[in-house]
Short mmCIF file of C-alpha atoms and ligand atoms in Angstrom, two decimals:
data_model
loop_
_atom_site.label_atom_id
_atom_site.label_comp_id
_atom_site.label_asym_id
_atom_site.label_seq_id
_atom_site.Cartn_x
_atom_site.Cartn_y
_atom_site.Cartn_z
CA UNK A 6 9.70 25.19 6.87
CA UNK A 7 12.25 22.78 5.22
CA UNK A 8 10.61 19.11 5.54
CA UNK A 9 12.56 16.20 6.67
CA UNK A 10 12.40 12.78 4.27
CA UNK A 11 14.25 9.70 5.48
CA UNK A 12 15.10 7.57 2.26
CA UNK A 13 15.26 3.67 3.25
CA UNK A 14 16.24 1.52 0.24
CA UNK A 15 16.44 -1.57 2.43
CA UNK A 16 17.18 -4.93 0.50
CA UNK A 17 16.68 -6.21 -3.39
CA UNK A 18 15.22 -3.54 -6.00
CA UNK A 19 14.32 -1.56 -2.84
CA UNK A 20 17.60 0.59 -2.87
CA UNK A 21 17.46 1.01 -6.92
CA UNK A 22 13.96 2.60 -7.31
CA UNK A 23 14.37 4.52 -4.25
CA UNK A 24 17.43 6.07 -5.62
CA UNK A 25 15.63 7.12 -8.37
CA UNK A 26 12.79 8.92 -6.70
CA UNK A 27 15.53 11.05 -4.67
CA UNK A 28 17.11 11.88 -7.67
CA UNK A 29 14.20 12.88 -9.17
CA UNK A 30 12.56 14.80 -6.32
CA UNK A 31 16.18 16.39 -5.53
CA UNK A 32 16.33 17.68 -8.94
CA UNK A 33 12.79 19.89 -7.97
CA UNK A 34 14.64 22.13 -5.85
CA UNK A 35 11.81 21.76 -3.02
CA UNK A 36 11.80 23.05 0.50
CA UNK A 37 12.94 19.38 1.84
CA UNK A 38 16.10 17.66 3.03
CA UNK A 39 16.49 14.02 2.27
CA UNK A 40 18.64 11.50 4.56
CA UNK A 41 19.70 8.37 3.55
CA UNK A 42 20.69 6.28 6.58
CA UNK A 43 22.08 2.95 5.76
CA UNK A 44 19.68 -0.09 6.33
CA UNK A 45 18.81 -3.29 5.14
CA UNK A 46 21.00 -6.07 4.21
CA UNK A 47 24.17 -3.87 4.18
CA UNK A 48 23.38 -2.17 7.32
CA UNK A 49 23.58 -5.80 8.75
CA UNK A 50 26.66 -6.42 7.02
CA UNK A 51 28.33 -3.54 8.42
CA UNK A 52 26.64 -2.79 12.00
CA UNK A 53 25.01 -6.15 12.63
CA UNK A 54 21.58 -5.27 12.28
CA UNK A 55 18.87 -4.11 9.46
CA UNK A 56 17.87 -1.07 11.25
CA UNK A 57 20.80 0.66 12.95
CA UNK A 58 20.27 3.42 15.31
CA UNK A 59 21.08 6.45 13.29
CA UNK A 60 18.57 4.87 10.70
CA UNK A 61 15.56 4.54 13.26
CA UNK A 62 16.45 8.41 15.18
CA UNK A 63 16.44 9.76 11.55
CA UNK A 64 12.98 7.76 10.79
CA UNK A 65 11.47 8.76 14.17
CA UNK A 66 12.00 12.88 13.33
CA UNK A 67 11.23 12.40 9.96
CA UNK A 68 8.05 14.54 8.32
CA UNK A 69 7.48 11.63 6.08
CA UNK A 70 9.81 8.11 4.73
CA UNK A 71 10.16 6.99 1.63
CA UNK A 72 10.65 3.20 1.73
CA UNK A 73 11.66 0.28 -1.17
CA UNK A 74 11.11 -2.88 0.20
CA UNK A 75 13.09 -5.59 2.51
CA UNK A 76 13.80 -9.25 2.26
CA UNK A 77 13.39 -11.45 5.50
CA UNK A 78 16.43 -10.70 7.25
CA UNK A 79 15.58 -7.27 7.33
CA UNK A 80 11.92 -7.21 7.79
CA UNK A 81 12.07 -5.39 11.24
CA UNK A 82 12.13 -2.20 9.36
CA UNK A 83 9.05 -2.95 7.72
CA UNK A 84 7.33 -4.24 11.00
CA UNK A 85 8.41 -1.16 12.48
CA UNK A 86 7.24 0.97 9.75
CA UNK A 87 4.06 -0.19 9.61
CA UNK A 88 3.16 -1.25 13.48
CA UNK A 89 5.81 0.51 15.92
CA UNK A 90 4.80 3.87 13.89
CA UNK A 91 1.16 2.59 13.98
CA UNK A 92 0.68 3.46 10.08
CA UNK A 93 -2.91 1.87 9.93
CA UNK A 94 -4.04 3.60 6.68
CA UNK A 95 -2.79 1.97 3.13
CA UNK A 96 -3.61 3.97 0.84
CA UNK A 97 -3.22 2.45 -3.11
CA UNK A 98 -4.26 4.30 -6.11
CA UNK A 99 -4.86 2.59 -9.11
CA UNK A 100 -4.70 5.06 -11.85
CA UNK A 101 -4.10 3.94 -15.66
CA UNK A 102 -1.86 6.27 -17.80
CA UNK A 103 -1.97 7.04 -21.45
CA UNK A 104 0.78 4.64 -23.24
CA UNK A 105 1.22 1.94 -20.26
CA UNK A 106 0.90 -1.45 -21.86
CA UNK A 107 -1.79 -3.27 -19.84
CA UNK A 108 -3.98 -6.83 -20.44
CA UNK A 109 -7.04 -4.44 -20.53
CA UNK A 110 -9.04 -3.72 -23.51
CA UNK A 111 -10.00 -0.16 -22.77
CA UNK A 112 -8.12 1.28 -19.88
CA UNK A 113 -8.63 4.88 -20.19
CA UNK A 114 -10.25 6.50 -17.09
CA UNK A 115 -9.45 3.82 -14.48
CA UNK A 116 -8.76 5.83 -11.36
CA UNK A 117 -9.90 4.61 -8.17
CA UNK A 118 -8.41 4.39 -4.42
CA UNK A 119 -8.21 0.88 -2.46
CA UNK A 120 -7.58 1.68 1.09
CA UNK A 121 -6.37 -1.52 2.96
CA UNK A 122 -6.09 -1.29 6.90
CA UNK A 123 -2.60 -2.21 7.64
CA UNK A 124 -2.21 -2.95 11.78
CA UNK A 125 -4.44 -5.90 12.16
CA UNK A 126 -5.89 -8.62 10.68
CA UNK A 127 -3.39 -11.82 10.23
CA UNK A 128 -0.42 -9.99 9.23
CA UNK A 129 0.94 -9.19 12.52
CA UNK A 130 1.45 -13.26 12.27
CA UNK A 131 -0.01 -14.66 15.57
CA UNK A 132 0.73 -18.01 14.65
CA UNK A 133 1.97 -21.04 16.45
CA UNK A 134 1.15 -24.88 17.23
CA UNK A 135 -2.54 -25.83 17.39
CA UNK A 136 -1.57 -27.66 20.68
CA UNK A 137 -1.17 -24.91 22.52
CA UNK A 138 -4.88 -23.52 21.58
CA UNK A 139 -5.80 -26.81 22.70
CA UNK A 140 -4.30 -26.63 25.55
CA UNK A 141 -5.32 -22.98 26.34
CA UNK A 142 -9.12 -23.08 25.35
CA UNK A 143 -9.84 -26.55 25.81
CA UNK A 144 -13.33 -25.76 25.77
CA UNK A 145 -13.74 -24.04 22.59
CA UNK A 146 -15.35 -25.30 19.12
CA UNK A 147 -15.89 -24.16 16.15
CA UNK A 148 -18.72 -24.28 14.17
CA UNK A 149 -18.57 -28.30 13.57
CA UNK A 150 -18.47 -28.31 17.10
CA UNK A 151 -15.21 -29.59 16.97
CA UNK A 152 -12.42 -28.54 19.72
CA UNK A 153 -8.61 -27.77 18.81
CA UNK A 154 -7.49 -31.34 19.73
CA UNK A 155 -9.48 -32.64 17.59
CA UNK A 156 -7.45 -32.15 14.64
CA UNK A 157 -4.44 -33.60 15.62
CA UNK A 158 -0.99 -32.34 14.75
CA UNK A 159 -0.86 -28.50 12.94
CA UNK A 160 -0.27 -25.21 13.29
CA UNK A 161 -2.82 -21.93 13.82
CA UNK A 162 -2.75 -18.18 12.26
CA UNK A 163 -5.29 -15.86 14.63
CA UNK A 164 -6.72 -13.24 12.65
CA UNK A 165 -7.79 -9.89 14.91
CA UNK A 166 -10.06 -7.39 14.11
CA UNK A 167 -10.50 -4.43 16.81
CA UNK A 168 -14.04 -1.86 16.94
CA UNK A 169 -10.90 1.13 16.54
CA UNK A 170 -8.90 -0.53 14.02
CA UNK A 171 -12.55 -0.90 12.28
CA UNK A 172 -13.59 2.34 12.40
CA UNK A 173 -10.88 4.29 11.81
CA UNK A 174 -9.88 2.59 8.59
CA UNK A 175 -13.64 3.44 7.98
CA UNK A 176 -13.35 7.07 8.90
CA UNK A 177 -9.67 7.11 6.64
CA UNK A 178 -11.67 5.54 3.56
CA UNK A 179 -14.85 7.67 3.71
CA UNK A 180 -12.82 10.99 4.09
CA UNK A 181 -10.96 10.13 1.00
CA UNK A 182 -14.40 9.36 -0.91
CA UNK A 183 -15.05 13.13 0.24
CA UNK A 184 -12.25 14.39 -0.81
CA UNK A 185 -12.61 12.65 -4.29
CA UNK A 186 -15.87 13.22 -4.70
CA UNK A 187 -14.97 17.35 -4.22
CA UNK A 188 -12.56 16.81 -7.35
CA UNK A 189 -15.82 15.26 -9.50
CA UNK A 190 -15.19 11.68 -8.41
CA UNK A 191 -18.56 9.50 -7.47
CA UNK A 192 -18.25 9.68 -3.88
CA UNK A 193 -18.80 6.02 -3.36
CA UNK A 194 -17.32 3.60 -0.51
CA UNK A 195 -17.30 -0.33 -1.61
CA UNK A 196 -16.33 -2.09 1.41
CA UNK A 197 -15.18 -5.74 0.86
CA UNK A 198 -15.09 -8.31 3.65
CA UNK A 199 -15.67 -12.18 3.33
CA UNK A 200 -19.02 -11.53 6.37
CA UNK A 201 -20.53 -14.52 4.86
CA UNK A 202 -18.14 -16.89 6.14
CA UNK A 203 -16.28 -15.14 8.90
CA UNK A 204 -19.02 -13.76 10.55
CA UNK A 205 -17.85 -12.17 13.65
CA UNK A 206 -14.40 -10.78 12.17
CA UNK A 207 -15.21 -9.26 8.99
CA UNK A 208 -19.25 -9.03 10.38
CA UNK A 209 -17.97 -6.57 12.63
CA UNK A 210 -15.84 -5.15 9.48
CA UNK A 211 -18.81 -4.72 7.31
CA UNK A 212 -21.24 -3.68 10.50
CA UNK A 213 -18.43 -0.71 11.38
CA UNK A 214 -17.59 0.31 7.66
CA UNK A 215 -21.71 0.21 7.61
CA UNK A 216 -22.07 2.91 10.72
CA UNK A 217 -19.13 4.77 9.67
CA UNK A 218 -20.84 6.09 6.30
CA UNK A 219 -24.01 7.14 8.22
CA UNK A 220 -21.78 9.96 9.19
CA UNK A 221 -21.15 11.04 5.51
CA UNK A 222 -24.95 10.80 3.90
CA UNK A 223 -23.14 12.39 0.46
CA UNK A 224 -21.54 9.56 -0.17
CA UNK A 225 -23.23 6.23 -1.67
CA UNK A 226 -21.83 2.81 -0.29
CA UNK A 227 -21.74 -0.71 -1.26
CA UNK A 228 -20.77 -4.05 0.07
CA UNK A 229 -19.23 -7.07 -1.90
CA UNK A 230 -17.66 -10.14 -1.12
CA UNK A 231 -13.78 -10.43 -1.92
CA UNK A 232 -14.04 -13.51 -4.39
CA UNK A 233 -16.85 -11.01 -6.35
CA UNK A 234 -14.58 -8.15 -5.54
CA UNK A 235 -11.65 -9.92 -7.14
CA UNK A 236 -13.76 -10.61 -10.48
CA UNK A 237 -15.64 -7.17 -10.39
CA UNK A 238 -12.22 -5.34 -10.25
CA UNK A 239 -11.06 -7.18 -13.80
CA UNK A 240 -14.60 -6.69 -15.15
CA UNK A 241 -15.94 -3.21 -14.20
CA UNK A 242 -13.07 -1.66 -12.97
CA UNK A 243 -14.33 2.08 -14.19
CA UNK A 244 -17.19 1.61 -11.50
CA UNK A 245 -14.83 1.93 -8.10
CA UNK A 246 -14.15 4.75 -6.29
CA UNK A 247 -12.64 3.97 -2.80
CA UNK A 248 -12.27 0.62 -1.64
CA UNK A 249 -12.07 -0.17 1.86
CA UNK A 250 -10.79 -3.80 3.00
CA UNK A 251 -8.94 -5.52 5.28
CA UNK A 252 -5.17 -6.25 5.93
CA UNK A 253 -4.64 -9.37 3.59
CA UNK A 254 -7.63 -9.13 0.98
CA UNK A 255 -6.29 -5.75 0.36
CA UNK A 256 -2.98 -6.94 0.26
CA UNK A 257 -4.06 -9.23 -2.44
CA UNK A 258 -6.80 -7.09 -4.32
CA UNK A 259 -3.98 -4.50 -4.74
CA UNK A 260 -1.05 -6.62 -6.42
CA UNK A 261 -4.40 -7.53 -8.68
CA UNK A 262 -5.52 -4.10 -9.42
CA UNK A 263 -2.22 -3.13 -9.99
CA UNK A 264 -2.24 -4.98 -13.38
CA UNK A 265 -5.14 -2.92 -14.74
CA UNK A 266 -2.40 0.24 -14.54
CA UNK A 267 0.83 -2.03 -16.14
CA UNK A 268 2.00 -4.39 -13.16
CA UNK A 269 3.67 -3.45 -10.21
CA UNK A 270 6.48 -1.34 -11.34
CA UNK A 271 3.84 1.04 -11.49
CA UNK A 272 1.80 1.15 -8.45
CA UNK A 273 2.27 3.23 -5.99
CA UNK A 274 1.54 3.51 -1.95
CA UNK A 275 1.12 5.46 1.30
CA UNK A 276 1.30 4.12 4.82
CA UNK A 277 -0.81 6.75 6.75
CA UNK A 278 -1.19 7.08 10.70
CA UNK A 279 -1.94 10.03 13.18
CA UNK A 280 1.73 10.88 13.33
CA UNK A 281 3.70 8.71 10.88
CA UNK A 282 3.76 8.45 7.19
CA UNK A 283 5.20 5.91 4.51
CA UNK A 284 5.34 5.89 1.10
CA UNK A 285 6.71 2.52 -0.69
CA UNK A 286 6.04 1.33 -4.07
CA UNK A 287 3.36 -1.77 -3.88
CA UNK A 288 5.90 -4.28 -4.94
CA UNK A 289 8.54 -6.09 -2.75
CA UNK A 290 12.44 -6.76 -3.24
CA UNK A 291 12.28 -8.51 -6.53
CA UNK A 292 15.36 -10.71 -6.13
CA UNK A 293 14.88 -11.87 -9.90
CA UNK A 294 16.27 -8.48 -11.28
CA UNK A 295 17.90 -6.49 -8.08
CA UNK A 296 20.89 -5.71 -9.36
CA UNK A 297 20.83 -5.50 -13.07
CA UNK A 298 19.50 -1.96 -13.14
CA UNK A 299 16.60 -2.55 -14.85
CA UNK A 300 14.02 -2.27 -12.08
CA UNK A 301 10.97 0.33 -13.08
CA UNK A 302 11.17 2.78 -10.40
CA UNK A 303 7.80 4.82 -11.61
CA UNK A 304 6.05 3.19 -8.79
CA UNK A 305 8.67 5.04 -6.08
CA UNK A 306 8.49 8.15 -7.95
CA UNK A 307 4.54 7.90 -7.92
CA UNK A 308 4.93 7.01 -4.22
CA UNK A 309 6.66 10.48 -3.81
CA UNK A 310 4.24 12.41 -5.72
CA UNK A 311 1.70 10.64 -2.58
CA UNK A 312 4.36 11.80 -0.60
CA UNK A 313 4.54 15.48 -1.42
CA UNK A 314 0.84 15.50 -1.05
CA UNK A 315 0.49 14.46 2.00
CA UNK A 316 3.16 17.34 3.00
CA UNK A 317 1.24 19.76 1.62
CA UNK A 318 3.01 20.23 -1.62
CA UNK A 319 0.23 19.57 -4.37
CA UNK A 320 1.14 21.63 -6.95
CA UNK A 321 4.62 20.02 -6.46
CA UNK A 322 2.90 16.77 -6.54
CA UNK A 323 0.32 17.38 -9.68
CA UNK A 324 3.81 18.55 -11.39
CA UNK A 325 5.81 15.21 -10.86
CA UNK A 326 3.25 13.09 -11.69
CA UNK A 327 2.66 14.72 -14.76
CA UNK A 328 6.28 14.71 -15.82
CA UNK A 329 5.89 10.66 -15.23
CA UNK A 330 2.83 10.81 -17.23
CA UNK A 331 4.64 13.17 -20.32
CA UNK A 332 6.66 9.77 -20.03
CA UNK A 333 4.77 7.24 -20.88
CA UNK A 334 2.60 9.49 -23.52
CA UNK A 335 5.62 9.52 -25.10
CA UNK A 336 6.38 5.97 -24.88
CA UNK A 337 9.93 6.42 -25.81
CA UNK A 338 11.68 5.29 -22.63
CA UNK A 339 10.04 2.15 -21.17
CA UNK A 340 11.90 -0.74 -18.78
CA UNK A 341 11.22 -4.61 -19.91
CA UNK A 342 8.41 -4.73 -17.56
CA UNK A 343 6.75 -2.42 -19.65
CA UNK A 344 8.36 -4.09 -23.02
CA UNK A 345 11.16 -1.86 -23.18
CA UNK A 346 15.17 -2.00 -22.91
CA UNK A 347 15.34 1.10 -20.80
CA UNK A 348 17.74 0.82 -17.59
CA UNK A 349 16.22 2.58 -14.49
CA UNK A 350 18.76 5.52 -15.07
CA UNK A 351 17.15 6.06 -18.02
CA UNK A 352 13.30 6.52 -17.03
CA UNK A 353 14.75 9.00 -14.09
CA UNK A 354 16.47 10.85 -16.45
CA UNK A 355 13.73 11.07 -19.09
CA UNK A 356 11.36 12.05 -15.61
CA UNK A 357 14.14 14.69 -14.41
CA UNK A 358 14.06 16.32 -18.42
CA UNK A 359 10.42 16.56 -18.29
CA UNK A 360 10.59 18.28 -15.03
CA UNK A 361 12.44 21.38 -16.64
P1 LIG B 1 6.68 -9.17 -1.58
O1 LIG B 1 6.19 -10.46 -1.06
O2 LIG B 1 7.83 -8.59 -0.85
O3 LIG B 1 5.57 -8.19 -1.87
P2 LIG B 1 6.84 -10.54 -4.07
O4 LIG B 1 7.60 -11.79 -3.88
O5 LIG B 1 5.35 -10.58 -4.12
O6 LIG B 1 7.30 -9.46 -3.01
P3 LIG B 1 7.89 -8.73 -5.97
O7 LIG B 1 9.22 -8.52 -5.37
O8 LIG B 1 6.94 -7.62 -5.86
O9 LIG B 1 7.27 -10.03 -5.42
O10 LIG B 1 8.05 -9.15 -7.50
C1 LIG B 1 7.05 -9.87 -8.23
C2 LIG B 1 7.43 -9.86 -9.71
O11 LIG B 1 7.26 -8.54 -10.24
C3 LIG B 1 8.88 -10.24 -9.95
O12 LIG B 1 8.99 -11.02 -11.11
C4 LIG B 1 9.56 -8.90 -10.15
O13 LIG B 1 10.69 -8.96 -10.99
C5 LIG B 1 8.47 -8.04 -10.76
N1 LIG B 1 8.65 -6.64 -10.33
C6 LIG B 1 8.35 -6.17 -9.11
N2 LIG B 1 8.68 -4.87 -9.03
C7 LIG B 1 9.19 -4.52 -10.22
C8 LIG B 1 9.73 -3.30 -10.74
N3 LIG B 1 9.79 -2.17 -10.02
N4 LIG B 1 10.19 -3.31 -12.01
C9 LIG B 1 10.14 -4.42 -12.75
N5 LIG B 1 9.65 -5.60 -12.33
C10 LIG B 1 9.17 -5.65 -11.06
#
């Protein structure tokens, strides 16, 4: 059966790289049928909003969407993305390829998986004026014993952690150790929370990530803080496997890892729920270069090759990522992130040649 892809550039570089991986995955001749709805900043130009109808009916029959990135104005699409289609599971690889430039000494063989829950956390941005917590739990202190009004003017960011959103990220990350660990991976789970200090929110993080691999006794686990994290991903990055964290420390441990593959024109992501999926390169809109054509779009075209395996399509999938791969072995055609003078035509086109 002929899969349905909804394409949404949406705003900055987001349009450019997506571009590219349609181009490249409609030169594959698979058994899918791409729609590119108009969204983003010239969707609001034109019809007044970021997300028009047509765009949001196409997303909501869609098999699977392949997203670029948004600016403010447009950030609905994202939100809705990632919270009206409940995509809880964010999946990013970090996998180093022969020829990539990167600040690491000896790169070859980094390959693991951070998994970042995506729905809760602080990122759904409960924030507001810390008079009105005063107000509404007068009685409340924290651990100085101190009480909302007692600091005076500022504002408040409420960070939520539920016992599902816990354990299904959990459940997500240690099924993905399995299946890793069935291709020769370790089979490990590191889970990373901050439990020293935030005791009952990331407590119940670790506690939950903690019953969760009981479940799954072929699989080893570990627990580290995310300041040690942070330093153990420069230092021993060949020793992850999966990495299961939270919405923001993920969010940050990612952009991180990324550099251990070439920077974020390379890495790739999937937005995972029970009925929805997303795939969107791990950078944002990059107003800097949007519109000079020199944006690296390997990290949409890797998001695809996520894509096609989570519809099933793995040989299709092993194929375009090792076209990407023939690449950068090559080293012939690189964009300036990477120290080259390629435009993003070019890299698509070198892709679509290796594909024949
Ligand atoms: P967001 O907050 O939306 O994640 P951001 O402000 O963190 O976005 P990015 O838009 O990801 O930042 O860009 C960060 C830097 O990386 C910028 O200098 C940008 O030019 C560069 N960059 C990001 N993506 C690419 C790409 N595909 N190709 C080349 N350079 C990129």
């Amino acid at each position: 059966m002929v899969k349905k892809i909804v394409a949404l550039g949406g705003d900055g570089i987001g349009p450019e790289v997506v571009d590219a991986a349609v181009q490249v995955l409609e030169s594959m001749g698979l058994d899918i049928e791409i729609q590119k709805p108009l969204c983003g900043e010239v969707a609001i130009k034109r019809f007044g909003t970021p997300f028009p109808k047509e765009a949001m009916e196409l997303t909501n029959e869609s098999d699977a969407i392949l997203f670029g990135a948004t600016e403010q104005a447009s950030v609905f699409i994202l939100a809705y993305l990632r919270w009206g289609l409940d995509t809880y599971a964010n999946l990013r690889p970090i996998k180093y390829y022969e020829g990539v430039p990167t600040p690491i000494k000896d790169p070859e063989g980094i390959d693991f998986l951070i998994v970042r829950e995506n729905s809760e956390g602080l990122y759904p941005g409960r924030e507001g004026d810390l008079s009105l917590l005063a107000e509404k739990l007068p009685d409340y202190r924290d651990r100085l014993g101190k009480s909302f009004a007692d600091y005076g003017p500022g504002k408040f960011a409420i960070r939520v952690f539920t016992n599902k959103g816990c354990q299904r990220i959990a459940k997500f990350a240690c099924e993905k150790a399995r299946e890793r660990k069935a291709k020769g991976f370790p089979g490990k789970v590191t889970c990373v929370t901050k439990s020293n200090v935030l005791r009952e929110s990331c407590g119940l993080f670790q506690k939950t990530c903690e019953e969760v691999i009981k479940n799954y006794p072929e699989l080893k686990y570990e627990h580290f803080y995310v300041d040690d994290m942070a330093r153990r991903i420069i230092r021993f990055p060949k020793d992850m496997d999966v990495i299961v964290t939270s919405n923001m420390f993920g969010d940050i441990l990612s952009d991180l890892a990324a550099e251990l593959m070439g920077g974020l024109g390379m890495a790739p992501s999937a937005c995972i729920g029970d009925k929805y999926a997303y795939f969107e390169p791990v950078h944002g809109s990059a107003p800097d270069i949007a519109g000079k054509g020199i944006a690296n779009p390997t990290a949409s075209i890797l998001s695809s090759v996520l894509m096609l395996d989570y519809l099933g399509m793995k040989d299709k999938a092993e194929e375009l990522e090792n076209a990407v791969k023939a690449v950068y072995k090559e080293g012939k055609v690189l964009t300036p992130d990477m120290g080259g003078k390629a435009k993003t035509t070019d890299f698509t086109r070198a892709v679509i040649e290796k594909l024949k």
